[in-house]
XYZ file of C-alpha atoms in Angstrom:
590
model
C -13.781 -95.083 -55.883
C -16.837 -97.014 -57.323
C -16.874 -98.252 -60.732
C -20.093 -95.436 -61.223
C -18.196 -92.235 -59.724
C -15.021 -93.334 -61.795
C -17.333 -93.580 -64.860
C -18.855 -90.458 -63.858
C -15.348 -88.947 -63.230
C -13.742 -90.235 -67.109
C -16.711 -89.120 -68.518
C -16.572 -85.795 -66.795
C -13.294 -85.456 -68.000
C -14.579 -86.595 -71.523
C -16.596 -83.911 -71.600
C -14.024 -81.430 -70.449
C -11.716 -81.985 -73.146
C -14.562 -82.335 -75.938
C -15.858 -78.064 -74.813
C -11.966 -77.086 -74.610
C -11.072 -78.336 -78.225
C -14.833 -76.690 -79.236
C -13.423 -73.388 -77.596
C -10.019 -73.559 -78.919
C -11.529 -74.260 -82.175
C -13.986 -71.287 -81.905
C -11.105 -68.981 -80.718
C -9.292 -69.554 -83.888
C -12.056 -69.160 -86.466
C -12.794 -65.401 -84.077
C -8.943 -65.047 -84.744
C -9.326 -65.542 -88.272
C -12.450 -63.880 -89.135
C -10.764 -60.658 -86.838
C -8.009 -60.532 -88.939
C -9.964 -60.790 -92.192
C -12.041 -58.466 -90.908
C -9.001 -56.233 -90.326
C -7.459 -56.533 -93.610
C -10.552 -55.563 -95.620
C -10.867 -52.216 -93.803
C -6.825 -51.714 -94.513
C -8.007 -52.768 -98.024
C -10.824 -50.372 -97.774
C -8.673 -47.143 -96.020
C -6.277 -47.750 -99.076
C -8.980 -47.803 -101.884
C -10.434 -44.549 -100.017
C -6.599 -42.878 -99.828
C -6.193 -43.559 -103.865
C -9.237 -42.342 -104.722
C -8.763 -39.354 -103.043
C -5.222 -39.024 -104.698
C -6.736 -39.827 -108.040
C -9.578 -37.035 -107.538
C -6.893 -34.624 -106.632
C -4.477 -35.647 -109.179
C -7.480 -34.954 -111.920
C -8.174 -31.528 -110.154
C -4.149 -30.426 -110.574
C -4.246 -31.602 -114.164
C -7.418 -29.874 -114.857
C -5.685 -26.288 -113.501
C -2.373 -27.174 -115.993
C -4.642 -27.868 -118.497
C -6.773 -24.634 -118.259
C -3.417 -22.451 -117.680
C -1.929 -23.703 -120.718
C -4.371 -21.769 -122.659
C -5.046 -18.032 -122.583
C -8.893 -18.484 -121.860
C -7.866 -20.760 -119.255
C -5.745 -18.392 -117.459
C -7.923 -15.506 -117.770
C -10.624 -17.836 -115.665
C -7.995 -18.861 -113.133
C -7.536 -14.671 -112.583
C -10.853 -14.321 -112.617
C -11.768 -16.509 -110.272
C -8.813 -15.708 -107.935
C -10.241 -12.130 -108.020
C -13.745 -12.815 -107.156
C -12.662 -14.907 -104.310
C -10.365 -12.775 -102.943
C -13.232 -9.873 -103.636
C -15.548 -12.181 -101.870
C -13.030 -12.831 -98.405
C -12.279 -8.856 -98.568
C -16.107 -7.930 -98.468
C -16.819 -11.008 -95.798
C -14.144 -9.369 -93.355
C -15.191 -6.166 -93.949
C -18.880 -7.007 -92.814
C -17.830 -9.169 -90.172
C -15.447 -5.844 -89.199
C -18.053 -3.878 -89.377
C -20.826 -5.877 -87.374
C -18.164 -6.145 -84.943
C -17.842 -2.611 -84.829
C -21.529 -1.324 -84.353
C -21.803 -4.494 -81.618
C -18.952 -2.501 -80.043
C -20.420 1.027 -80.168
C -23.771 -0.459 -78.850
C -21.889 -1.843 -75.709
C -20.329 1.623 -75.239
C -23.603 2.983 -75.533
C -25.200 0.887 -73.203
C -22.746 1.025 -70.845
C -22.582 4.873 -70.843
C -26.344 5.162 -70.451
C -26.295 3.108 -67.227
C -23.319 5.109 -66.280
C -25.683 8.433 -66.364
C -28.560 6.659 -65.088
C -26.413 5.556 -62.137
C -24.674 9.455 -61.633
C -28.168 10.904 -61.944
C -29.867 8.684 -58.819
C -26.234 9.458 -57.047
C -26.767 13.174 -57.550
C -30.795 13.042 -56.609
C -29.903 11.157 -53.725
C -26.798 13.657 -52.256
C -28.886 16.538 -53.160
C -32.155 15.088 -51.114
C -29.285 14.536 -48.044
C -27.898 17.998 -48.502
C -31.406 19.465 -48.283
C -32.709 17.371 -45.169
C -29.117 18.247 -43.204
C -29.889 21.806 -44.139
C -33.200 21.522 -42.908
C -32.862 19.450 -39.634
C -29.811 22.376 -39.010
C -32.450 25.112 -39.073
C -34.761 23.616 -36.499
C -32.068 23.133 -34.117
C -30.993 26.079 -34.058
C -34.386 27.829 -34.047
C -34.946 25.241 -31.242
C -31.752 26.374 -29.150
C -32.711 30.034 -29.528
C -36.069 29.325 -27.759
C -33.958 27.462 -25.176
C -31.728 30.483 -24.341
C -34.155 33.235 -24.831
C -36.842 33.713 -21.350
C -39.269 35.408 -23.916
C -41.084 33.823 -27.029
C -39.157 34.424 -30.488
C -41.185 35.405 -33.140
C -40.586 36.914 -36.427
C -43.566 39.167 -35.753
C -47.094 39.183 -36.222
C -48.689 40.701 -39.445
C -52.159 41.381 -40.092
C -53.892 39.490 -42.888
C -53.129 40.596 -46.169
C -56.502 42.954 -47.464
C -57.783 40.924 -50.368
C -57.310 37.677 -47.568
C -61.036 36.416 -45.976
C -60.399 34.734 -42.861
C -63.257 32.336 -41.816
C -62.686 31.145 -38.458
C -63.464 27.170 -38.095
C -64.265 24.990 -35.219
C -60.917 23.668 -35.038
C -58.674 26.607 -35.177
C -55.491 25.369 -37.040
C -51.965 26.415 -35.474
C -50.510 29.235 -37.507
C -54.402 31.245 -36.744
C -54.341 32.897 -33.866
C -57.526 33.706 -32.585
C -56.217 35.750 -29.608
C -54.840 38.656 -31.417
C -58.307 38.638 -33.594
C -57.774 35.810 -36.334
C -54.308 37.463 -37.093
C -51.755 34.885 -38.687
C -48.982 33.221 -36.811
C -46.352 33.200 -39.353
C -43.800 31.437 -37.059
C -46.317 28.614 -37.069
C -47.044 28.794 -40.408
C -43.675 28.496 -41.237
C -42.291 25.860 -38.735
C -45.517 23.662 -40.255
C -44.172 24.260 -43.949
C -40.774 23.318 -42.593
C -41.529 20.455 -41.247
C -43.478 18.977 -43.629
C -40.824 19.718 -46.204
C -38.320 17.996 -44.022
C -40.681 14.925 -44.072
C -41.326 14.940 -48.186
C -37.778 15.389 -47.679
C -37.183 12.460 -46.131
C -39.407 10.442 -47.930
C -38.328 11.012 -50.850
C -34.434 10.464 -49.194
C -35.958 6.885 -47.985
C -36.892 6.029 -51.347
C -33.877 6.715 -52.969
C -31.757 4.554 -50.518
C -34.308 1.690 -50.751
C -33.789 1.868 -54.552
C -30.170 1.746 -54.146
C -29.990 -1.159 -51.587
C -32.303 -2.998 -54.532
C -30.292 -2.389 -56.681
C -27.566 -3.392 -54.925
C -29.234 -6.427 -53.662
C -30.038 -7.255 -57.325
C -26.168 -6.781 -58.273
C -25.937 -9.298 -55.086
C -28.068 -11.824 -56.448
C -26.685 -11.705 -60.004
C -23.305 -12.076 -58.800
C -24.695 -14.938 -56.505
C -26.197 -16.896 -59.694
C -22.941 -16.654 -61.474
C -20.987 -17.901 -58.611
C -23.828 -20.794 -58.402
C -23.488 -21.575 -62.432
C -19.713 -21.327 -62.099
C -19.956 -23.916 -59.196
C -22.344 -26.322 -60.795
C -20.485 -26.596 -64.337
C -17.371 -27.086 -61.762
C -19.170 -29.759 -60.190
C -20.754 -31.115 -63.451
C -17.332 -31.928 -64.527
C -15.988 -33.091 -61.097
C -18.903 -35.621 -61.575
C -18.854 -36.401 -65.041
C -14.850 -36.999 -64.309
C -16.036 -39.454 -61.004
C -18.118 -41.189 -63.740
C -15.823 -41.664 -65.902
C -12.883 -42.940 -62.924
C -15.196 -45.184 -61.975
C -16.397 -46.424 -65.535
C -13.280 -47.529 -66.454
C -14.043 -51.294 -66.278
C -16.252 -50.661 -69.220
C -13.745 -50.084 -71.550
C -11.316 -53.572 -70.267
C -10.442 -55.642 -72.914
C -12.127 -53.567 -75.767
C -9.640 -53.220 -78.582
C -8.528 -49.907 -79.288
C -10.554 -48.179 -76.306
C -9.880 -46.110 -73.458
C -11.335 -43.811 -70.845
C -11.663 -40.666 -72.602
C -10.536 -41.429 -76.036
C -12.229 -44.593 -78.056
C -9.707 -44.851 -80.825
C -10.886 -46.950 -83.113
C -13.484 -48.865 -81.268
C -16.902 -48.873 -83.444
C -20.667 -48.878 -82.313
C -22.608 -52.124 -84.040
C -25.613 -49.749 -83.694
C -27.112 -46.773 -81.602
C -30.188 -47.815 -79.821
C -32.476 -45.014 -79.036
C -35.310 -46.251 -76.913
C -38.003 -43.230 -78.138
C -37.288 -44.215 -81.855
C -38.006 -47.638 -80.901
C -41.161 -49.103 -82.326
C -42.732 -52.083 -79.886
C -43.471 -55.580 -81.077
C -46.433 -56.768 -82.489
C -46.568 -59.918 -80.654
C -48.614 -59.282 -76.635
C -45.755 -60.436 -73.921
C -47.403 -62.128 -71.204
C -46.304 -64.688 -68.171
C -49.379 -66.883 -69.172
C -47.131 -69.188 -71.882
C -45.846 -71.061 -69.199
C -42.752 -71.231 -66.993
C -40.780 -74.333 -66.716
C -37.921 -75.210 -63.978
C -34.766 -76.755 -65.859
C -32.466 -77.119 -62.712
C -31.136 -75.238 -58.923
C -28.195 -75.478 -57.437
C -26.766 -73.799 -54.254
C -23.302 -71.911 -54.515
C -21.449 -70.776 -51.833
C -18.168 -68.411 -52.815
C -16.350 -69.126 -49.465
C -14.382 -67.194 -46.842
C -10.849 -67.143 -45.568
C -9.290 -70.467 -47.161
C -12.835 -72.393 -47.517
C -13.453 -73.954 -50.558
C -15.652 -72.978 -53.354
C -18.972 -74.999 -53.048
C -21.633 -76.301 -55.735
C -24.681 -78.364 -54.916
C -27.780 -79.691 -56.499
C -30.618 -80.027 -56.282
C -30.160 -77.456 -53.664
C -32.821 -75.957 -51.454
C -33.069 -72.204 -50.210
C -33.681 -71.364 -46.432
C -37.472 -72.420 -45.253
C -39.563 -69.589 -43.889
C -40.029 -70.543 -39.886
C -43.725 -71.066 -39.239
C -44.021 -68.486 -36.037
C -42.280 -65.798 -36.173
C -42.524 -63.120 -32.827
C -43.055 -59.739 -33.608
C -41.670 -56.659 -32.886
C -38.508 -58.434 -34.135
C -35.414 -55.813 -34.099
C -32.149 -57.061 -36.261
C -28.757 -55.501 -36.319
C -27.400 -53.653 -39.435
C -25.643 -56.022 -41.800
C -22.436 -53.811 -43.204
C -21.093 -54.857 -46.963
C -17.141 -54.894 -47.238
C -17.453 -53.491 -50.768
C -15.785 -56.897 -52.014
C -17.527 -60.293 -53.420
C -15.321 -63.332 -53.734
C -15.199 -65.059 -57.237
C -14.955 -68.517 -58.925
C -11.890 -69.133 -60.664
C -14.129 -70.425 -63.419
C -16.398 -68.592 -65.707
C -19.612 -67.758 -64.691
C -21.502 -69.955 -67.356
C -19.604 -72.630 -66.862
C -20.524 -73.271 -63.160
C -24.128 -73.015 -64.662
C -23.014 -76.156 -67.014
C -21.289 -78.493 -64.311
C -24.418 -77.594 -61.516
C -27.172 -78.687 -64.847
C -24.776 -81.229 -66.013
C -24.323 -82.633 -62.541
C -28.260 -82.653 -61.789
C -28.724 -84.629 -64.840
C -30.432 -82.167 -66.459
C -28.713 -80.756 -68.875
C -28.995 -77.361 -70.716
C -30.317 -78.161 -74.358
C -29.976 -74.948 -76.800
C -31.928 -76.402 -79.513
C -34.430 -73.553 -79.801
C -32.986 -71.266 -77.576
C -32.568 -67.351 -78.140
C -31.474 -66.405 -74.758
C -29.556 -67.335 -71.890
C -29.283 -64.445 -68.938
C -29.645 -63.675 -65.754
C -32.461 -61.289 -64.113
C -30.405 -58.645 -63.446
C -29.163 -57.909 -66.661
C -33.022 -58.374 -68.537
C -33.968 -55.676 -65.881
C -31.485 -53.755 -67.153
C -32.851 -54.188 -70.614
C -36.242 -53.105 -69.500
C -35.213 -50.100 -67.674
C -33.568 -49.042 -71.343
C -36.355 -50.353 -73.450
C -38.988 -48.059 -71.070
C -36.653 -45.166 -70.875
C -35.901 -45.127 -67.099
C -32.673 -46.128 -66.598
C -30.811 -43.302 -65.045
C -29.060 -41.210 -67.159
C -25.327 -41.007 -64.914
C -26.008 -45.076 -64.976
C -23.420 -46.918 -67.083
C -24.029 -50.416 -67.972
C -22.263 -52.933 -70.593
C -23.260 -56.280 -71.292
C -20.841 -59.113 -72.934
C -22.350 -61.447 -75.874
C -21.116 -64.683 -76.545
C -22.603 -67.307 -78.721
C -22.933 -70.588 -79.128
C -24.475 -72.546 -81.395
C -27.123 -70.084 -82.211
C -27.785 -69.228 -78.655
C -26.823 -65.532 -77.373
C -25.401 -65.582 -73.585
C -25.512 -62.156 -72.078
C -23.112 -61.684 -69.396
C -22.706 -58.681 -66.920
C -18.606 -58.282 -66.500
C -16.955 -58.314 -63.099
C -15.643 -54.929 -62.346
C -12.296 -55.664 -61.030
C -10.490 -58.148 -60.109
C -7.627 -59.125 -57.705
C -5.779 -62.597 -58.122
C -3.760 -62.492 -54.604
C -7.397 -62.530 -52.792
C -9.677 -63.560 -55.495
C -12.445 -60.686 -55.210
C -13.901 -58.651 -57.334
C -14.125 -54.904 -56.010
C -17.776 -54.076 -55.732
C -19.772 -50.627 -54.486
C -19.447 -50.045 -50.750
C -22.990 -50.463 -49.463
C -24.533 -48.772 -46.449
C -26.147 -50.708 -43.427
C -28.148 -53.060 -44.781
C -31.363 -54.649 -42.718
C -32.636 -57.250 -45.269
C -30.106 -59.602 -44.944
C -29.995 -60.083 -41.293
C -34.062 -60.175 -41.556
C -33.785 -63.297 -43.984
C -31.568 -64.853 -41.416
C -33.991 -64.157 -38.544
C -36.811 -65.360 -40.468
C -35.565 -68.250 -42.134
C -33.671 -71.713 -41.681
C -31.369 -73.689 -43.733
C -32.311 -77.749 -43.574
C -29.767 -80.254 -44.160
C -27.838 -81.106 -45.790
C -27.546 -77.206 -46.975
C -26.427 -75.601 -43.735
C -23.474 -74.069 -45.642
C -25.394 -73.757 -48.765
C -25.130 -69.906 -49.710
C -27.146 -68.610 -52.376
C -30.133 -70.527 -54.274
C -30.650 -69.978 -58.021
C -32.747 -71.576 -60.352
C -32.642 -71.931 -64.346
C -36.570 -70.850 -65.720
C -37.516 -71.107 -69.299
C -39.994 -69.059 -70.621
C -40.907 -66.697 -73.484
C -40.435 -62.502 -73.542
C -42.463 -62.483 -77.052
C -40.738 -64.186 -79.850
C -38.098 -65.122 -77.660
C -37.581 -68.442 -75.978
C -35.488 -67.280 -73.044
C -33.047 -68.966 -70.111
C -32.521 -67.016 -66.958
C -31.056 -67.878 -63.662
C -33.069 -66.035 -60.729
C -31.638 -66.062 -57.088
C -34.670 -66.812 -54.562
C -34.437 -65.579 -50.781
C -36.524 -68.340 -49.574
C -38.974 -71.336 -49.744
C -42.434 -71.190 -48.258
C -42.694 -74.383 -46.805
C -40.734 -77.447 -46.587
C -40.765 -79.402 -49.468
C -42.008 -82.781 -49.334
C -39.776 -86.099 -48.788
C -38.680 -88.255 -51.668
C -41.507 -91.152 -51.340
C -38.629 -93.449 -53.269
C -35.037 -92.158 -52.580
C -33.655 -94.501 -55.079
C -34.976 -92.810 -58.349
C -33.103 -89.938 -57.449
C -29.286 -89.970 -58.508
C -26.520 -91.472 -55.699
C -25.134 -88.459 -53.472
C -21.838 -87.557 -54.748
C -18.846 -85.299 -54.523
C -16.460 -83.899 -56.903
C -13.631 -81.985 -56.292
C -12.513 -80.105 -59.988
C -10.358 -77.377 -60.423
C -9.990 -76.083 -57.059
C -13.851 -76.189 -56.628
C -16.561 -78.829 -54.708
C -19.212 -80.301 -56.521
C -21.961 -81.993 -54.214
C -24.848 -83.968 -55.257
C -27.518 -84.745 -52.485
C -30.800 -86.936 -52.822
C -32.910 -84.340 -51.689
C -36.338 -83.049 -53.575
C -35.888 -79.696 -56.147
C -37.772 -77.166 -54.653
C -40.912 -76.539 -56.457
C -41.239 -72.712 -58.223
C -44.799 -72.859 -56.546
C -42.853 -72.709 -53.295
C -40.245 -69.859 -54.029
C -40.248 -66.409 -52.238
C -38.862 -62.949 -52.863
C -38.235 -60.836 -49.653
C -38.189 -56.915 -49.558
C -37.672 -55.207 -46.556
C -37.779 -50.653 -46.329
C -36.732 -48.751 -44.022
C -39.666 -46.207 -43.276
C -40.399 -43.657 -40.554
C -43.005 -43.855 -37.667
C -46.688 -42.839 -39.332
C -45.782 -43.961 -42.686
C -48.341 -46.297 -43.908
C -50.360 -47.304 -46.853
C -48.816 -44.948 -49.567
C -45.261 -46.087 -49.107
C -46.284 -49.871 -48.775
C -47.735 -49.185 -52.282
C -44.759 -48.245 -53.551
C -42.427 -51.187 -52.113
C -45.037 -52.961 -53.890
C -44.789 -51.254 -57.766
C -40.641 -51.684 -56.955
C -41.372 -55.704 -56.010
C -43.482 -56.166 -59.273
C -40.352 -55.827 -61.568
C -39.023 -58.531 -59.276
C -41.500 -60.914 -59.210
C -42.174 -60.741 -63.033
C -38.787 -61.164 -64.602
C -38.151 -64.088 -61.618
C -41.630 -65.712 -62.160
C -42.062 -65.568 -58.093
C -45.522 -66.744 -56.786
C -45.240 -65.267 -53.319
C -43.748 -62.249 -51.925
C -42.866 -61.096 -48.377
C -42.701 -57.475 -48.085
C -41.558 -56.163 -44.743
C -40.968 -52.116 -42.986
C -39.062 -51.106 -40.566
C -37.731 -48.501 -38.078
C -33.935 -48.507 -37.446
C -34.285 -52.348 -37.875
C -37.068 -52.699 -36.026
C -39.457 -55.016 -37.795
C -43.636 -54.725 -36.513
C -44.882 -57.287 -38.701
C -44.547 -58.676 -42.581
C -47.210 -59.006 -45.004
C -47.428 -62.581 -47.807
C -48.561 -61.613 -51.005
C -49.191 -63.473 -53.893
C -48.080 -62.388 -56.618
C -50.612 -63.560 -59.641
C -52.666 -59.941 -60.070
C -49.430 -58.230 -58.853
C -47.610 -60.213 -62.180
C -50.996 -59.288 -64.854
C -51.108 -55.702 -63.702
C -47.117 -55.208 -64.366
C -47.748 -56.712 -67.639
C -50.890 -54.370 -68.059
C -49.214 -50.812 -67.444
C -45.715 -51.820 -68.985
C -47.193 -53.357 -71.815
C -45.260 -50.872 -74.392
C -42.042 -51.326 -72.642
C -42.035 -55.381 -72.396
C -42.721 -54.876 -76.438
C -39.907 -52.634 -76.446
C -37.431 -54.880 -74.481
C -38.821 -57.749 -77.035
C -38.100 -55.881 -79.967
C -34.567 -54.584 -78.226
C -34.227 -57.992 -78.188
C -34.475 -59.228 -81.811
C -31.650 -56.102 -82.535
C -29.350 -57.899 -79.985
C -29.671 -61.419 -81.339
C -29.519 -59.966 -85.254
C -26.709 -58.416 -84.251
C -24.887 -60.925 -83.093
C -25.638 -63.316 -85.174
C -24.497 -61.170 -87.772
C-alpha cells in the first residue's frame, strides 16, 4: 500500500473512531435526558395522585364536619332526598318515554298489519269474483255447444217509457230483425264481459302492487345485506391495514398495534388548519450539486458496492422504434447495507472529497419522503396511506429518514410490496448504456442543495439517466488518484472520471395506455412527472406509452415551464409543506 492510501486509510479510521465516541456520547446524554424526562412525569403522576387525595380528604372532612352539627345533618338529608327525588323522577321519564316509544311501535306495526290484510282481502275477493265470472261463461259457452238451437233467455219488448232510436251502426244487444226489440242475452254477455275485464284489471293491479311491494321488501333486505357486508369488509380492511402497519410502531416505546400505551403525540398536524408561509417558494434561488455516487446492493454473495463520482446510464443516440420490452417482475424483496443509510451518504461525500458541511443547514432528506410531506401539506395523501418518518439530529441539522419495513439478517433484505409487471425498467435498459468504468454501477444519486422557503435543504435524488456523455477530464491529474476501499464488509471505489453535470440528468416515465389513447392521458403522465421533476430539480424528462410493452415512440421534454407552472398551481401547498416544515424542525429541536 502507498504511503497516500495508508494515510488515507489511518485517517479514515481517524475519523471512524472520532463519529463513534460523538455517537456514544450523544446516546448517553438521550439516555440521560430520557430518564430525567421519565422521572419528572413520575414526579408529576405523584403530585397529581396527592392532590387528588388531599381534595378528597378535604371533601370527607367537610361531610364530618357538617354531620357533627344538627344543621349540618339536616342538609346532608336534604340533599340525599332531593337527589334521590331527582334519580326517581329521571327513571320515571326515561320509563315512560320508553313506554309511549313502545306503544308507537305497536301502533305502527299494527297499522301496516291492517293495511297489509286489507290489500290481501281486496285482492282474494277480486280472484273470487273473476273465477266466478270466467265459470259462468263457460258454462253458458258449453250449453251453446250441446244445444242444436240458439239459447236465449227470451226476447222482451222495450220497456214503454224506453225511445229506441235506431243508429247507423246497430250495436249488438239491438236487434233490428225482430223490429228494434232488445237482445238481452247480448246485453248481458256484453255487461259480463266487461265486468270480467274491470275485473281483471283491477286483479292486475293488485298483484303488480304486491310484487312492488315485495320487490321493495327485496331491495331493502338487499341494502342491509350490502351495509352488513361493507362494515364487514371495512373492518377486514382496516384489520389488513393495521397487519400490515405494524412496522410503524417498531422500536416506539410503549406502543403496539392496536393499543399505544403510553406513547405520546409531540403535536397533531391538521393540514386544513394549516396557515401557508409568507415567504413565495420558488426553484429560481438556485440549485447546487454537492456530490454522486453509484451504489449497487448486490446479489447472491456479491459485495456491496460504492463509487464516486459515479455516472448514470447514457441515453443511446438512435433508438428504433416500435421497440417491444418484456415485463420486468419485482421479488417483493430489496437487499440492504449493513450500515445506516446516512452513513453511506458520509463515506460516498467524504470519499469524493467533498464533504457534507451542516453549518447552515435545516434539512437533510431524500425526495421521497419531501413528496410525502407535500402530499400531507396539500391534503392528498390517501387516507388508508400510512407513513412515519424518523428524526435525528445533529448539530442543529434535522435528518429525516423513511424506516425499512422489515428486516431479515440470514439474507439481508428488507421485505418490500410485491409489485406487478413492471415495463419501465426493462425500457431504461433498452434505451440506455452504462460506460466504464460503471458497468456494475447500480443506482445513481446525487446530493442537491437548495431552498423550500426559509429552509436551506439537502436531498439525495436518484436519476434514471444522463443525456449525453459527459465530457473527458482535459487534465486527469487534478482529479483525486482512483482508489479502493474495502470497510466493513462493503467496497468503496474512487474513479477519475467527470461528475455528471445536473444540466445533463434525466427522469424517465413510461404508462401503460390502450390503443386510441392520446393527448388527454399524455397530459396527465405529464401533471404526475411535474412533482418529479420539481422536488429532483430535473432539466429534462423522457416520457414514454405503451401497449403490453410495446413502445411507438418517446417524447424529451424540458422541464423549465413544466417546473414554474408546478410552482404556480401548488403555490399554497409548497407554503404549506414550508410552514409543515418549521413545526418539524421546532419540534425537534425542542
Amino acid at each position: 500500500m502507498n504511503p497516500r492510501d495508508a494515510a488515507l486509510a489511518a485517517w479514515l479510521k481517524q475519523d471512524e473512531e472520532m463519529r463513534q465516541a460523538k455517537r456514544e456520547a450523544m446516546l448517553r446524554e438521550e439516555k440521560a435526558r430520557h430518564e430525567a424526562l421519565v422521572a419528572a412525569e413520575r414526579a408529576r403522576f405523584e403530585a397529581r395522585q396527592a392532590q387528588k387525595k388531599a381534595e378528597k380528604a378535604q371533601r370527607e372532612a367537610k361531610r364530618i364536619a357538617e354531620l357533627a352539627t344538627p344543621e349540618g345533618r339536616l342538609k346532608t338529608e336534604k340533599r340525599a332526598q332531593e337527589a334521590l327525588r331527582k334519580r326517581q323522577k329521571k327513571l320515571e321519564s326515561r320509563k315512560r318515554a320508553r313506554m309511549l316509544l313502545e306503544e308507537r311501535k305497536a301502533a305502527e306495526e299494527e297499522q301496516k298489519r291492517l293495511k297489509a290484510a286489507k290489500l290481501e282481502a281486496k285482492r282474494r275477493r277480486a280472484e273470487r269474483l273473476a273465477q266466478k265470472a270466467e265459470r259462468r261463461k263457460e258454462a253458458r259457452e258449453a250449453i251453446q255447444r250441446v244445444s242444436p238451437h240458439e239459447v236465449r233467455p227470451g226476447v222482451f219488448k222495450a220497456p214503454r217509457k224506453a225511445v229506441i232510436i235506431p243508429k247507423p251502426a246497430t250495436p249488438a244487444w239491438l236487434d233490428r230483425s225482430k223490429g228494434g226489440y232488445i237482445n238481452y242475452r247480448k246485453l248481458k254477455e256484453m255487461q259480463e264481459e266487461q265486468s270480467l275485464a274491470r275485473k281483471r284489471v283491477r286483479l292486475e293491479n293488485l298483484q303488480r302492487r304486491a310484487l312492488d311491494v315485495a320487490e321493495e321488501n327485496e331491495q331493502a333486505r338487499v341494502r342491509r345485506e350490502l351495509m352488513t357486508r361493507k362494515k364487514l369488509e371495512e373492518a377486514q380492511l382496516k384489520s389488513f391495514q393495521l397487519n400490515r402497519s405494524k412496522w410503524l410502531f417498531k422500536g416506539i416505546v410503549g406502543a403496539s398495534l392496536h393499543d399505544k400505551g403510553n406513547a405520546k403525540a409531540l403535536q397533531h398536524i391538521f393540514y386544513n388548519e394549516m396557515e401557508p408561509s409568507t415567504k413565495a417558494v420558488t426553484s429560481s434561488t438556485g440549485t447546487e450539486v454537492l456530490f454522486g455516487y453509484n451504489k449497487n446492493e448486490g446479489t447472491g454473495n456479491e459485495i456491496a458496492t460504492i463509487q464516486v463520482p459515479g455516472l448514470p446510464p447514457v441515453l443511446l443516440p438512435n433508438v428504433r422504434y416500435p421497440l417491444t420490452v418484456t415485463p420486468n417482475t419485482s421479488s417483493g424483496r430489496q437487499r440492504l447495507f449493513q450500515k445506516k443509510f446516512y452513513d453511506i451518504v458520509f463515506e460516498a461525500a467524504s470519499l469524493s472529497g467533498r464533504d457534507l458541511n451542516l453549518r447552515g443547514l435545516h434539512f437533510v432528506a431524500t425526495r421521497s419522503v419531501l413528496q410525502d410531506l407535500f402530499q400531507c401539506a396539500a391534503g392528498t395523501l390517501a387516507a388508508h396511506h400510512w407513513a412515519r418518518l424518523d428524526m435525528h439530529i445533529v448539530k442543529g441539522t434535522v435528518f429525516l429518514q423513511r424506516p425499512s419495513r422489515e428486516y431479515s439478517e440470514e439474507v439481508g433484505l428488507a421485505v418490500m410490496e410485491a409489485r406487478g409487471p413492471n415495463w419501465g425498467y426493462t425500457f431504461e435498459e433498452a434505451v440506455t448504456k452504462r460506460l466504464p468504468p460503471y458497468e456494475n454501477g447500480g443506482n445513481y444519486l446525487h446530493m442537491l442543495r437548495y431552498h423550500i422557503g426559509n429552509h436551506d435543504c439537502a436531498v439525495l435524488a436518484e436519476v434514471d439517466a444522463c443525456k449525453e456523455k459527459p465530457a473527458p477530464l482535459a487534465n486527469p491529474k487534478e482529479r483525486p488518484g482512483a482508489s479502493t476501499i474495502m470497510k466493513e464488509g462493503m467496497t468503496f471505489k474512487r474513479h477519475r472520471t467527470r461528475p455528471m453535470p445536473i444540466e445533463l440528468a434525466v427522469e424517465i416515465k413510461t404508462a401503460a395506455v390502450a390503443d386510441g389513447v392520446g393527448e388527454r392521458h399524455f397530459n396527465t403522465m405529464l401533471e404526475f412527472s411535474a412533482n418529479h421533476a420539481w422536488f429532483g430539480r430535473t432539466p429534462w424528462l423522457m416520457l414514454a406509452q405503451h401497449t403490453d410493452g410495446k413502445f411507438k415512440g418517446h417524447r424529451m421534454i424540458d422541464t423549465k415551464d413544466l417546473i414554474i407552472g408546478f410552482e404556480q398551481r401548488h403555490q399554497t401547498a409548497l407554503r404549506k409543506l414550508d410552514r409543515l416544515l418549521s413545526i418539524l424542525r421546532e419540534e425537534a429541536l425542542r
